[in-house]
Amino acid sequence: MTNNATIVGAGLAGCEAAWQLARRGIQVRLIDMKPEKFSPAHHMEGFAELVCSNSLKAEHLTNASGLLKAEMRRFDSLILRAADASRVPAGGALAVDREKFSAQITKALTEHPLVTFETALVDSLPDAPCIIATGPLTDPALTKALSALPGLRELHFFDAAAPIVTAESIDMEKVFRASRYEKGSDYLNCPMDEAEYNAFYDALVGAELAEVHDFEKKLVFEGCLAVEILASRGRQTLAFGPLKPVGLVDPHTGREPYAVVQLRQENEQGTLYGLVGFQTRLKWGEQKRVFSMIPGLEHAEFVRYGVMHRNTFLRSPDILSRNYALSAQPLFRFAGQLTGVEGYMESAASGMVAAIGLCKALRGEEEPDFGGQTVLGALERHVRTPSPDFQPMNANFGILDPLPMRVKGKRNRYAKLSERALEALDAIIDRYELRN
Ligand SMILES: Cc1cc2nc3c(=O)[nH]c(=O)nc-3n(C[C@H](O)[C@H](O)[C@H](O)COP(=O)(O)OP(=O)(O)OC[C@H]3O[C@@H](n4cnc5c(N)ncnc54)[C@H](O)[C@@H]3O)c2cc1C
């Protein structure tokens, strides 16, 4: 039985994966191209570099990011250990001094007797057992090799995503369910009259845009037409384009509205809806302000904002099975943003789950199923669930299995979901003997 594994990428996912394997007695060979070569967003020599914000988001249990942290603490997460030791004041969020954070993680791994580190640009697929965690800016030398994997139709190099809202936050009194020309009832339709359309249009074309990094400019401008760019071509462009009302009769009025924003179901459970055609580069605060003007979305909870950025990710549902394993070779795994999770903590979480699963597989034991009640499990499920338009996902309550009963009030509902998640996780830890 093999007792060693290679990890490519010493970022958030790779470091957490290395730690989880090593603390279970697996010998780890950790490889990163830094400092020999840096991606366009990486600049520091150490491991687990935070390439942008220094915030790891909320810590409280009425936030899915907070719940994810509580789940990861059950497994002595290295990323959270280092975050605790390098914390800076940030209200209810966990923010860190990025230099100290990276230094803590680098030290913990380079001093670990079971971890060896190599600087190398990996340009071919390593032998299994391995975990590839090379991130959203995976070096092109390796993406070429990845494209040759069995079952991999394509790698995405660009993320042009529309915002996603929770179903329960949509005002169902205002929207109506229908497909164009009564061909089914697949969409939720937000009807606008002329005044509402004009107010929305003015807000949209006047809204502030997020910055584009130099290395992303070409992709952002050629990759996909953002809704605000389309709008800037003329007041009626949206009304005759993605917001056209043809074939959609509002049952409240018996007429076609002036314009319609369509919402499409995003997940099997029907708890999330995406705004069709709303790929955008608006700043997140602006998205909330402007898109909340859409009738029915006044109180919408945005679980994911629209983004347009360079992001290399796999069509994971085509190739991955449980715990981020390649279906064709279960000892070959992926982790991090490359799999279609999005965010620092989410990347680390996927590294944790991939490593725990790999360790079980190496020992010939049954792999855990983290289920749909924990954020660790719901993220893992998201990346392997078939979807015609697979898009990366961050931690949010909308991806968890819904509660079987109605709980009044968002905070109470989220607290209940967290309570259920931690109980479920404790049962999973016991059932699969995951303490070590
Ligand atoms: C510009 C940018 C800004 C972002 N900002 C945020 C943010 O503010 N908040 C947030 O939550 N998320 C953010 N993200 C998204 C994401 O959470 C981070 O990118 C996160 O670091 C992903 O973790 P990872 O472990 O998958 O990859 P990374 O942390 O990027 O680690 C990948 C590692 O692999 C190495 N590597 C790459 N290719 C090779 C190769 N061929 N051979 C050897 N080594 C290789 C790299 O040097 C790197 O160290 C951002 C992403 C980008 C690109």
Tab-separated table of C-alpha atoms and ligand atoms in Angstrom:
chain	number	residue	atom	x	y	z
A	1	MET	CA	0.000	0.000	0.000
A	2	THR	CA	1.371	3.435	-0.988
A	3	ASN	CA	1.980	5.830	1.855
A	4	ASN	CA	2.978	8.923	-0.070
A	5	ALA	CA	1.417	11.519	-2.345
A	6	THR	CA	2.466	14.430	-4.532
A	7	ILE	CA	0.733	17.777	-4.290
A	8	VAL	CA	1.224	20.343	-7.031
A	9	GLY	CA	0.530	23.910	-5.873
A	10	ALA	CA	1.349	25.321	-2.435
A	11	GLY	CA	-1.588	27.717	-2.404
A	12	LEU	CA	-4.612	27.681	-0.108
A	13	ALA	CA	-5.844	24.271	-1.296
A	14	GLY	CA	-2.471	22.563	-1.690
A	15	CYS	CA	-1.242	23.620	1.764
A	16	GLU	CA	-4.403	22.474	3.540
A	17	ALA	CA	-4.267	19.194	1.611
A	18	ALA	CA	-0.583	18.676	2.499
A	19	TRP	CA	-1.327	19.300	6.177
A	20	GLN	CA	-4.292	16.929	6.249
A	21	LEU	CA	-2.291	14.151	4.589
A	22	ALA	CA	0.775	14.653	6.773
A	23	ARG	CA	-1.206	14.695	10.012
A	24	ARG	CA	-2.621	11.325	8.934
A	25	GLY	CA	0.858	9.888	8.450
A	26	ILE	CA	1.141	10.236	4.664
A	27	GLN	CA	4.504	11.346	3.259
A	28	VAL	CA	3.927	14.453	1.095
A	29	ARG	CA	5.984	15.837	-1.774
A	30	LEU	CA	4.777	19.410	-2.192
A	31	ILE	CA	5.738	21.218	-5.409
A	32	ASP	CA	5.265	24.859	-6.405
A	33	MET	CA	6.805	26.890	-9.193
A	34	LYS	CA	7.364	29.843	-6.821
A	35	PRO	CA	9.837	31.488	-6.442
A	36	GLU	CA	11.248	30.235	-9.748
A	37	LYS	CA	8.163	31.513	-11.562
A	38	PHE	CA	5.238	33.657	-10.392
A	39	SER	CA	1.706	33.815	-11.842
A	40	PRO	CA	0.625	37.342	-12.828
A	41	ALA	CA	-1.127	37.756	-9.432
A	42	HIS	CA	1.405	36.083	-7.098
A	43	HIS	CA	4.329	38.103	-5.714
A	44	MET	CA	5.350	36.596	-2.365
A	45	GLU	CA	7.820	33.750	-1.955
A	46	GLY	CA	5.927	31.928	0.785
A	47	PHE	CA	3.090	29.425	0.601
A	48	ALA	CA	-0.665	30.169	0.684
A	49	GLU	CA	-0.397	33.664	-0.706
A	50	LEU	CA	-3.585	35.729	-0.526
A	51	VAL	CA	-3.516	37.341	-3.951
A	52	CYS	CA	-6.061	40.076	-3.272
A	53	SER	CA	-8.141	40.827	-0.166
A	54	ASN	CA	-6.741	39.851	3.251
A	55	SER	CA	-10.195	38.817	4.472
A	56	LEU	CA	-11.244	35.208	4.885
A	57	LYS	CA	-14.801	36.486	5.382
A	58	ALA	CA	-17.306	36.020	8.216
A	59	GLU	CA	-16.821	33.882	11.291
A	60	HIS	CA	-20.294	33.757	12.795
A	61	LEU	CA	-22.610	30.812	12.354
A	62	THR	CA	-25.397	32.777	10.704
A	63	ASN	CA	-23.132	33.073	7.673
A	64	ALA	CA	-22.223	30.090	5.467
A	65	SER	CA	-18.592	31.173	5.381
A	66	GLY	CA	-18.587	31.142	9.196
A	67	LEU	CA	-20.153	27.686	9.192
A	68	LEU	CA	-17.509	26.431	6.759
A	69	LYS	CA	-14.810	27.641	9.164
A	70	ALA	CA	-16.490	25.880	12.085
A	71	GLU	CA	-16.594	22.678	10.032
A	72	MET	CA	-12.936	23.012	9.056
A	73	ARG	CA	-11.910	23.572	12.666
A	74	ARG	CA	-13.205	20.060	13.391
A	75	PHE	CA	-10.231	18.838	11.309
A	76	ASP	CA	-7.577	21.141	12.782
A	77	SER	CA	-7.313	23.192	9.569
A	78	LEU	CA	-3.820	24.605	9.003
A	79	ILE	CA	-5.238	27.595	7.135
A	80	LEU	CA	-7.384	28.479	10.157
A	81	ARG	CA	-4.560	27.822	12.637
A	82	ALA	CA	-2.425	30.311	10.699
A	83	ALA	CA	-5.313	32.763	10.366
A	84	ASP	CA	-5.893	32.716	14.131
A	85	ALA	CA	-2.207	33.419	14.713
A	86	SER	CA	-2.063	36.316	12.246
A	87	ARG	CA	-5.494	37.847	12.786
A	88	VAL	CA	-6.038	41.612	12.409
A	89	PRO	CA	-9.158	43.462	13.637
A	90	ALA	CA	-12.021	43.223	11.107
A	91	GLY	CA	-15.324	43.222	13.004
A	92	GLY	CA	-17.176	39.941	12.527
A	93	ALA	CA	-14.819	38.838	9.768
A	94	LEU	CA	-11.568	36.894	9.941
A	95	ALA	CA	-8.891	39.061	8.343
A	96	VAL	CA	-5.171	38.385	8.517
A	97	ASP	CA	-1.756	39.959	8.154
A	98	ARG	CA	-0.950	38.234	4.847
A	99	GLU	CA	2.830	38.080	5.415
A	100	LYS	CA	2.457	36.478	8.843
A	101	PHE	CA	-0.296	34.192	7.574
A	102	SER	CA	1.864	32.884	4.744
A	103	ALA	CA	4.926	32.612	7.016
A	104	GLN	CA	3.001	30.493	9.562
A	105	ILE	CA	1.864	28.072	6.880
A	106	THR	CA	5.262	27.900	5.183
A	107	LYS	CA	6.932	27.142	8.535
A	108	ALA	CA	4.385	24.518	9.599
A	109	LEU	CA	4.812	22.612	6.344
A	110	THR	CA	8.534	22.991	5.703
A	111	GLU	CA	9.278	21.901	9.302
A	112	HIS	CA	6.879	18.958	9.170
A	113	PRO	CA	8.897	15.710	9.139
A	114	LEU	CA	6.555	14.125	6.575
A	115	VAL	CA	6.583	17.010	4.069
A	116	THR	CA	9.279	17.762	1.524
A	117	PHE	CA	9.110	20.824	-0.693
A	118	GLU	CA	10.421	21.303	-4.210
A	119	THR	CA	10.457	24.375	-6.422
A	120	ALA	CA	9.520	23.305	-9.938
A	121	LEU	CA	7.244	24.318	-12.761
A	122	VAL	CA	5.179	21.193	-13.343
A	123	ASP	CA	4.345	20.796	-17.022
A	124	SER	CA	3.103	17.217	-17.189
A	125	LEU	CA	0.710	15.145	-15.128
A	126	PRO	CA	2.446	13.619	-12.086
A	127	ASP	CA	2.001	9.981	-11.123
A	128	ALA	CA	-0.813	9.153	-8.739
A	129	PRO	CA	-1.345	9.367	-5.823
A	130	CYS	CA	-1.481	13.108	-6.297
A	131	ILE	CA	-3.538	16.240	-5.832
A	132	ILE	CA	-3.356	19.017	-8.419
A	133	ALA	CA	-4.073	22.355	-6.733
A	134	THR	CA	-2.575	24.903	-9.091
A	135	GLY	CA	-5.369	27.439	-8.811
A	136	PRO	CA	-7.191	29.862	-11.096
A	137	LEU	CA	-3.913	31.006	-12.640
A	138	THR	CA	-2.504	27.533	-13.303
A	139	ASP	CA	0.593	27.883	-15.422
A	140	PRO	CA	-0.177	27.343	-19.126
A	141	ALA	CA	2.509	24.636	-19.289
A	142	LEU	CA	0.291	22.482	-17.087
A	143	THR	CA	-3.122	23.449	-18.496
A	144	LYS	CA	-2.001	21.950	-21.792
A	145	ALA	CA	-1.299	18.643	-20.064
A	146	LEU	CA	-4.606	18.831	-18.171
A	147	SER	CA	-6.546	19.226	-21.413
A	148	ALA	CA	-5.354	15.752	-22.366
A	149	LEU	CA	-7.089	14.085	-19.406
A	150	PRO	CA	-9.639	11.422	-20.320
A	151	GLY	CA	-13.182	12.782	-20.341
A	152	LEU	CA	-12.068	16.382	-20.159
A	153	ARG	CA	-13.825	18.226	-22.927
A	154	GLU	CA	-12.584	21.659	-22.066
A	155	LEU	CA	-10.967	23.832	-19.486
A	156	HIS	CA	-12.520	27.223	-18.820
A	157	PHE	CA	-10.073	30.077	-18.794
A	158	PHE	CA	-12.554	32.788	-18.135
A	159	ASP	CA	-15.351	33.199	-15.650
A	160	ALA	CA	-18.201	35.406	-16.864
A	161	ALA	CA	-20.879	34.698	-14.324
A	162	ALA	CA	-24.225	36.320	-13.623
A	163	PRO	CA	-25.406	36.952	-10.053
A	164	ILE	CA	-27.270	34.243	-8.144
A	165	VAL	CA	-29.993	34.886	-5.544
A	166	THR	CA	-31.762	32.592	-3.092
A	167	ALA	CA	-35.251	31.440	-4.095
A	168	GLU	CA	-36.664	32.285	-0.683
A	169	SER	CA	-35.624	35.929	-0.998
A	170	ILE	CA	-37.510	36.474	-4.295
A	171	ASP	CA	-40.878	38.212	-3.952
A	172	MET	CA	-43.104	35.508	-5.473
A	173	GLU	CA	-46.108	37.864	-5.418
A	174	LYS	CA	-44.424	40.025	-8.081
A	175	VAL	CA	-42.754	37.455	-10.340
A	176	PHE	CA	-44.521	34.853	-12.467
A	177	ARG	CA	-43.468	31.402	-13.560
A	178	ALA	CA	-43.470	30.784	-17.337
A	179	SER	CA	-41.362	29.917	-20.359
A	180	ARG	CA	-41.726	31.926	-23.565
A	181	TYR	CA	-44.855	31.129	-25.623
A	182	GLU	CA	-46.184	28.923	-22.802
A	183	LYS	CA	-43.589	26.234	-23.574
A	184	GLY	CA	-43.363	25.073	-19.958
A	185	SER	CA	-42.781	27.015	-16.784
A	186	ASP	CA	-39.066	26.849	-16.310
A	187	TYR	CA	-38.318	30.509	-15.563
A	188	LEU	CA	-39.279	32.997	-12.924
A	189	ASN	CA	-40.050	36.261	-14.721
A	190	CYS	CA	-39.638	39.701	-13.180
A	191	PRO	CA	-41.955	42.032	-15.125
A	192	MET	CA	-41.054	45.720	-15.601
A	193	ASP	CA	-43.270	48.573	-16.756
A	194	GLU	CA	-41.752	51.397	-18.803
A	195	ALA	CA	-40.970	53.619	-15.818
A	196	GLU	CA	-39.330	50.753	-13.927
A	197	TYR	CA	-37.289	49.819	-17.002
A	198	ASN	CA	-36.073	53.390	-17.516
A	199	ALA	CA	-35.092	53.829	-13.875
A	200	PHE	CA	-33.253	50.501	-13.960
A	201	TYR	CA	-31.547	51.386	-17.240
A	202	ASP	CA	-30.293	54.732	-15.917
A	203	ALA	CA	-28.947	53.120	-12.749
A	204	LEU	CA	-27.235	50.369	-14.733
A	205	VAL	CA	-25.401	52.583	-17.216
A	206	GLY	CA	-24.341	54.937	-14.415
A	207	ALA	CA	-23.083	52.229	-12.054
A	208	GLU	CA	-19.448	51.830	-11.007
A	209	LEU	CA	-17.373	49.047	-12.529
A	210	ALA	CA	-14.870	46.813	-10.790
A	211	GLU	CA	-11.222	47.198	-11.737
A	212	VAL	CA	-9.661	44.844	-14.268
A	213	HIS	CA	-6.139	43.569	-13.646
A	214	ASP	CA	-3.732	44.163	-16.514
A	215	PHE	CA	-3.327	40.437	-17.101
A	216	GLU	CA	-7.098	40.038	-17.459
A	217	LYS	CA	-7.837	42.925	-19.801
A	218	LYS	CA	-7.737	40.985	-23.056
A	219	LEU	CA	-9.948	38.192	-21.737
A	220	VAL	CA	-12.447	40.487	-20.008
A	221	PHE	CA	-13.000	42.625	-23.055
A	222	GLU	CA	-13.128	39.789	-25.566
A	223	GLY	CA	-14.589	37.055	-23.385
A	224	CYS	CA	-18.230	37.928	-22.985
A	225	LEU	CA	-20.548	40.882	-23.381
A	226	ALA	CA	-21.441	42.312	-19.983
A	227	VAL	CA	-25.033	43.480	-19.436
A	228	GLU	CA	-23.875	47.058	-18.739
A	229	ILE	CA	-21.900	47.138	-22.018
A	230	LEU	CA	-24.918	45.916	-23.925
A	231	ALA	CA	-27.048	48.571	-22.185
A	232	SER	CA	-24.576	51.322	-23.094
A	233	ARG	CA	-25.335	50.680	-26.788
A	234	GLY	CA	-28.757	52.266	-26.468
A	235	ARG	CA	-31.761	52.587	-24.180
A	236	GLN	CA	-33.715	49.885	-25.997
A	237	THR	CA	-30.926	47.337	-26.514
A	238	LEU	CA	-31.808	45.340	-23.396
A	239	ALA	CA	-35.567	45.568	-24.004
A	240	PHE	CA	-35.000	43.987	-27.422
A	241	GLY	CA	-32.261	41.677	-26.142
A	242	PRO	CA	-32.004	39.693	-22.881
A	243	LEU	CA	-34.956	41.577	-21.316
A	244	LYS	CA	-37.340	41.133	-24.242
A	245	PRO	CA	-40.871	40.313	-23.087
A	246	VAL	CA	-42.109	38.477	-26.202
A	247	GLY	CA	-44.146	35.370	-25.473
A	248	LEU	CA	-44.359	36.119	-21.764
A	249	VAL	CA	-47.803	37.137	-20.522
A	250	ASP	CA	-47.960	38.401	-16.953
A	251	PRO	CA	-50.930	36.649	-15.292
A	252	HIS	CA	-51.389	39.670	-13.000
A	253	THR	CA	-52.183	41.976	-15.957
A	254	GLY	CA	-53.002	39.570	-18.815
A	255	ARG	CA	-50.435	41.450	-20.995
A	256	GLU	CA	-46.822	41.224	-22.038
A	257	PRO	CA	-44.824	43.518	-19.733
A	258	TYR	CA	-42.600	46.299	-21.118
A	259	ALA	CA	-39.507	44.235	-20.271
A	260	VAL	CA	-38.763	41.043	-18.350
A	261	VAL	CA	-35.753	39.848	-16.380
A	262	GLN	CA	-35.719	36.058	-16.393
A	263	LEU	CA	-34.398	33.975	-13.505
A	264	ARG	CA	-33.255	30.409	-14.140
A	265	GLN	CA	-33.037	27.650	-11.536
A	266	GLU	CA	-29.391	27.077	-10.581
A	267	ASN	CA	-29.392	23.892	-8.546
A	268	GLU	CA	-31.324	20.633	-8.268
A	269	GLN	CA	-32.908	21.631	-4.967
A	270	GLY	CA	-34.398	24.788	-6.544
A	271	THR	CA	-33.018	26.974	-3.770
A	272	LEU	CA	-30.933	29.223	-6.063
A	273	TYR	CA	-31.802	31.289	-9.147
A	274	GLY	CA	-29.479	33.065	-11.603
A	275	LEU	CA	-30.248	36.278	-13.515
A	276	VAL	CA	-30.241	35.236	-17.176
A	277	GLY	CA	-27.909	37.308	-19.378
A	278	PHE	CA	-26.580	39.358	-16.471
A	279	GLN	CA	-22.848	38.657	-16.774
A	280	THR	CA	-21.429	41.817	-15.308
A	281	ARG	CA	-18.380	43.712	-14.154
A	282	LEU	CA	-20.264	46.048	-11.818
A	283	LYS	CA	-18.782	46.424	-8.327
A	284	TRP	CA	-20.535	44.077	-5.876
A	285	GLY	CA	-22.210	46.881	-3.911
A	286	GLU	CA	-23.457	48.334	-7.179
A	287	GLN	CA	-24.879	44.974	-8.244
A	288	LYS	CA	-26.895	44.826	-5.046
A	289	ARG	CA	-28.110	48.413	-5.468
A	290	VAL	CA	-28.981	48.215	-9.170
A	291	PHE	CA	-30.287	44.653	-9.434
A	292	SER	CA	-32.471	45.122	-6.339
A	293	MET	CA	-34.425	47.602	-8.482
A	294	ILE	CA	-35.735	44.655	-10.525
A	295	PRO	CA	-39.340	43.959	-9.474
A	296	GLY	CA	-39.356	40.877	-7.250
A	297	LEU	CA	-35.688	41.281	-6.277
A	298	GLU	CA	-36.102	44.238	-3.904
A	299	HIS	CA	-35.037	42.075	-0.955
A	300	ALA	CA	-33.029	39.510	-2.875
A	301	GLU	CA	-30.171	37.830	-1.114
A	302	PHE	CA	-27.200	37.640	-3.472
A	303	VAL	CA	-25.200	34.496	-2.726
A	304	ARG	CA	-22.842	35.081	-5.615
A	305	TYR	CA	-22.237	38.296	-7.483
A	306	GLY	CA	-21.511	38.463	-11.184
A	307	VAL	CA	-17.825	38.356	-12.077
A	308	MET	CA	-15.718	38.554	-15.179
A	309	HIS	CA	-12.174	37.459	-14.597
A	310	ARG	CA	-9.477	35.070	-15.622
A	311	ASN	CA	-10.185	31.791	-13.907
A	312	THR	CA	-8.942	28.446	-15.087
A	313	PHE	CA	-11.342	25.738	-13.999
A	314	LEU	CA	-12.226	22.233	-15.054
A	315	ARG	CA	-15.600	21.069	-16.284
A	316	SER	CA	-15.545	19.085	-13.056
A	317	PRO	CA	-18.947	17.378	-13.389
A	318	ASP	CA	-17.601	15.587	-16.487
A	319	ILE	CA	-14.521	14.172	-14.832
A	320	LEU	CA	-14.705	14.260	-11.028
A	321	SER	CA	-16.437	11.925	-8.626
A	322	ARG	CA	-16.649	11.907	-4.813
A	323	ASN	CA	-14.074	13.884	-2.859
A	324	TYR	CA	-12.582	15.550	-5.926
A	325	ALA	CA	-11.221	12.269	-7.361
A	326	LEU	CA	-10.754	11.816	-11.082
A	327	SER	CA	-13.416	9.251	-12.004
A	328	ALA	CA	-10.982	7.425	-14.287
A	329	GLN	CA	-8.217	7.248	-11.604
A	330	PRO	CA	-9.420	7.784	-8.004
A	331	LEU	CA	-5.893	8.257	-6.627
A	332	PHE	CA	-5.557	11.296	-8.880
A	333	ARG	CA	-7.365	14.277	-7.348
A	334	PHE	CA	-7.868	17.966	-7.810
A	335	ALA	CA	-8.429	20.698	-5.263
A	336	GLY	CA	-8.957	24.429	-5.023
A	337	GLN	CA	-10.317	26.960	-7.416
A	338	LEU	CA	-9.330	24.730	-10.345
A	339	THR	CA	-12.237	22.410	-9.444
A	340	GLY	CA	-14.898	25.142	-9.527
A	341	VAL	CA	-15.086	26.160	-5.888
A	342	GLU	CA	-14.556	29.874	-5.468
A	343	GLY	CA	-12.809	31.751	-2.687
A	344	TYR	CA	-9.880	31.366	-0.305
A	345	MET	CA	-11.688	29.289	2.327
A	346	GLU	CA	-13.597	27.265	-0.236
A	347	SER	CA	-10.315	26.394	-1.948
A	348	ALA	CA	-8.762	25.335	1.352
A	349	ALA	CA	-11.914	23.333	2.178
A	350	SER	CA	-11.695	21.396	-1.060
A	351	GLY	CA	-8.024	20.637	-0.336
A	352	MET	CA	-9.084	19.301	3.050
A	353	VAL	CA	-11.812	17.059	1.624
A	354	ALA	CA	-9.650	15.830	-1.281
A	355	ALA	CA	-6.868	14.898	1.163
A	356	ILE	CA	-9.153	13.159	3.664
A	357	GLY	CA	-10.688	11.167	0.806
A	358	LEU	CA	-7.299	10.331	-0.703
A	359	CYS	CA	-5.968	9.167	2.652
A	360	LYS	CA	-8.925	6.787	3.046
A	361	ALA	CA	-8.425	5.499	-0.503
A	362	LEU	CA	-4.719	4.895	0.160
A	363	ARG	CA	-5.599	2.900	3.266
A	364	GLY	CA	-8.191	0.892	1.346
A	365	GLU	CA	-10.956	2.193	3.621
A	366	GLU	CA	-14.394	3.549	2.746
A	367	GLU	CA	-14.295	7.215	1.720
A	368	PRO	CA	-16.522	9.649	3.596
A	369	ASP	CA	-19.613	11.200	2.086
A	370	PHE	CA	-19.789	14.719	3.523
A	371	GLY	CA	-23.435	14.924	2.441
A	372	GLY	CA	-25.557	17.907	1.514
A	373	GLN	CA	-26.086	19.297	4.996
A	374	THR	CA	-22.509	20.493	5.530
A	375	VAL	CA	-20.827	23.247	3.512
A	376	LEU	CA	-17.808	20.944	3.014
A	377	GLY	CA	-20.129	18.389	1.410
A	378	ALA	CA	-22.384	20.783	-0.487
A	379	LEU	CA	-19.407	22.422	-2.225
A	380	GLU	CA	-17.986	19.018	-3.101
A	381	ARG	CA	-21.400	17.991	-4.457
A	382	HIS	CA	-21.680	21.182	-6.504
A	383	VAL	CA	-18.521	20.501	-8.472
A	384	ARG	CA	-19.520	16.972	-9.473
A	385	THR	CA	-23.224	17.575	-10.174
A	386	PRO	CA	-23.958	17.679	-13.914
A	387	SER	CA	-25.079	21.090	-15.089
A	388	PRO	CA	-25.369	22.492	-18.633
A	389	ASP	CA	-23.692	25.730	-17.590
A	390	PHE	CA	-21.267	24.725	-14.850
A	391	GLN	CA	-20.043	27.769	-12.929
A	392	PRO	CA	-17.815	28.134	-9.855
A	393	MET	CA	-19.534	28.387	-6.470
A	394	ASN	CA	-18.716	29.940	-3.110
A	395	ALA	CA	-19.973	28.923	0.348
A	396	ASN	CA	-23.616	29.893	0.826
A	397	PHE	CA	-26.663	28.465	2.556
A	398	GLY	CA	-28.477	28.027	-0.772
A	399	ILE	CA	-26.315	25.031	-1.704
A	400	LEU	CA	-27.227	23.092	1.465
A	401	ASP	CA	-30.162	20.687	1.567
A	402	PRO	CA	-33.170	22.762	2.643
A	403	LEU	CA	-34.558	22.329	6.167
A	404	PRO	CA	-37.527	19.947	6.327
A	405	MET	CA	-39.554	22.503	8.319
A	406	ARG	CA	-40.256	26.204	7.911
A	407	VAL	CA	-38.222	28.432	10.227
A	408	LYS	CA	-39.281	32.061	10.428
A	409	GLY	CA	-36.614	34.735	9.978
A	410	LYS	CA	-33.382	34.482	7.989
A	411	ARG	CA	-31.069	34.571	11.002
A	412	ASN	CA	-33.015	31.834	12.784
A	413	ARG	CA	-33.058	29.729	9.618
A	414	TYR	CA	-29.326	30.111	9.113
A	415	ALA	CA	-28.598	29.353	12.762
A	416	LYS	CA	-30.704	26.191	12.419
A	417	LEU	CA	-28.896	25.158	9.221
A	418	SER	CA	-25.555	25.633	10.994
A	419	GLU	CA	-26.660	23.656	14.024
A	420	ARG	CA	-27.838	20.829	11.769
A	421	ALA	CA	-24.605	20.962	9.719
A	422	LEU	CA	-22.327	20.622	12.741
A	423	GLU	CA	-24.385	17.770	14.159
A	424	ALA	CA	-24.307	16.038	10.768
A	425	LEU	CA	-20.543	16.558	10.522
A	426	ASP	CA	-19.938	15.079	13.963
A	427	ALA	CA	-21.941	12.012	12.912
A	428	ILE	CA	-19.880	11.749	9.681
A	429	ILE	CA	-16.631	12.049	11.675
A	430	ASP	CA	-17.737	9.199	13.948
A	431	ARG	CA	-19.120	7.006	11.178
A	432	TYR	CA	-15.982	7.207	9.010
A	433	GLU	CA	-13.515	7.536	11.904
A	434	LEU	CA	-12.130	10.825	10.588
A	435	ARG	CA	-10.472	12.143	13.717
A	436	ASN	CA	-7.106	11.147	12.262
B	1	LIG	C1	-6.553	38.048	-9.070
B	1	LIG	C2	-7.364	37.211	-8.128
B	1	LIG	C3	-7.926	37.776	-6.988
B	1	LIG	C4	-8.677	36.990	-6.089
B	1	LIG	N1	-9.186	37.565	-4.975
B	1	LIG	C5	-9.856	36.831	-4.068
B	1	LIG	C6	-10.315	37.409	-2.848
B	1	LIG	O1	-10.119	38.588	-2.597
B	1	LIG	N2	-10.990	36.634	-1.971
B	1	LIG	C7	-11.216	35.315	-2.220
B	1	LIG	O2	-11.801	34.636	-1.370
B	1	LIG	N3	-10.786	34.733	-3.366
B	1	LIG	C8	-10.121	35.454	-4.300
B	1	LIG	N4	-9.673	34.879	-5.464
B	1	LIG	C9	-10.065	33.516	-5.797
B	1	LIG	C10	-9.354	32.335	-5.069
B	1	LIG	O3	-9.923	32.185	-3.819
B	1	LIG	C11	-7.902	32.438	-4.908
B	1	LIG	O4	-7.357	32.484	-6.204
B	1	LIG	C12	-7.275	31.252	-4.127
B	1	LIG	O5	-5.944	31.583	-3.878
B	1	LIG	C13	-7.369	29.922	-4.821
B	1	LIG	O6	-6.685	28.935	-4.089
B	1	LIG	P1	-5.941	27.737	-4.815
B	1	LIG	O7	-5.222	26.969	-3.772
B	1	LIG	O8	-6.894	27.011	-5.677
B	1	LIG	O9	-4.883	28.434	-5.791
B	1	LIG	P2	-3.648	29.412	-5.430
B	1	LIG	O10	-3.780	29.939	-4.062
B	1	LIG	O11	-3.538	30.349	-6.575
B	1	LIG	O12	-2.400	28.419	-5.432
B	1	LIG	C14	-1.952	27.816	-6.614
B	1	LIG	C15	-0.450	27.590	-6.501
B	1	LIG	O13	-0.063	26.772	-7.603
B	1	LIG	C16	1.156	27.268	-8.140
B	1	LIG	N5	1.220	26.816	-9.539
B	1	LIG	C17	0.415	27.178	-10.573
B	1	LIG	N6	0.734	26.483	-11.686
B	1	LIG	C18	1.791	25.693	-11.362
B	1	LIG	C19	2.555	24.733	-12.078
B	1	LIG	N7	2.327	24.445	-13.354
B	1	LIG	N8	3.585	24.107	-11.435
B	1	LIG	C20	3.849	24.385	-10.125
B	1	LIG	N9	3.132	25.275	-9.392
B	1	LIG	C21	2.101	25.901	-10.002
B	1	LIG	C22	1.092	28.776	-7.933
B	1	LIG	O14	2.389	29.344	-7.878
B	1	LIG	C23	0.352	28.886	-6.597
B	1	LIG	O15	1.229	28.987	-5.501
B	1	LIG	C24	-8.908	35.615	-6.370
B	1	LIG	C25	-8.348	35.056	-7.531
B	1	LIG	C26	-7.588	35.839	-8.392
B	1	LIG	C27	-6.988	35.189	-9.610
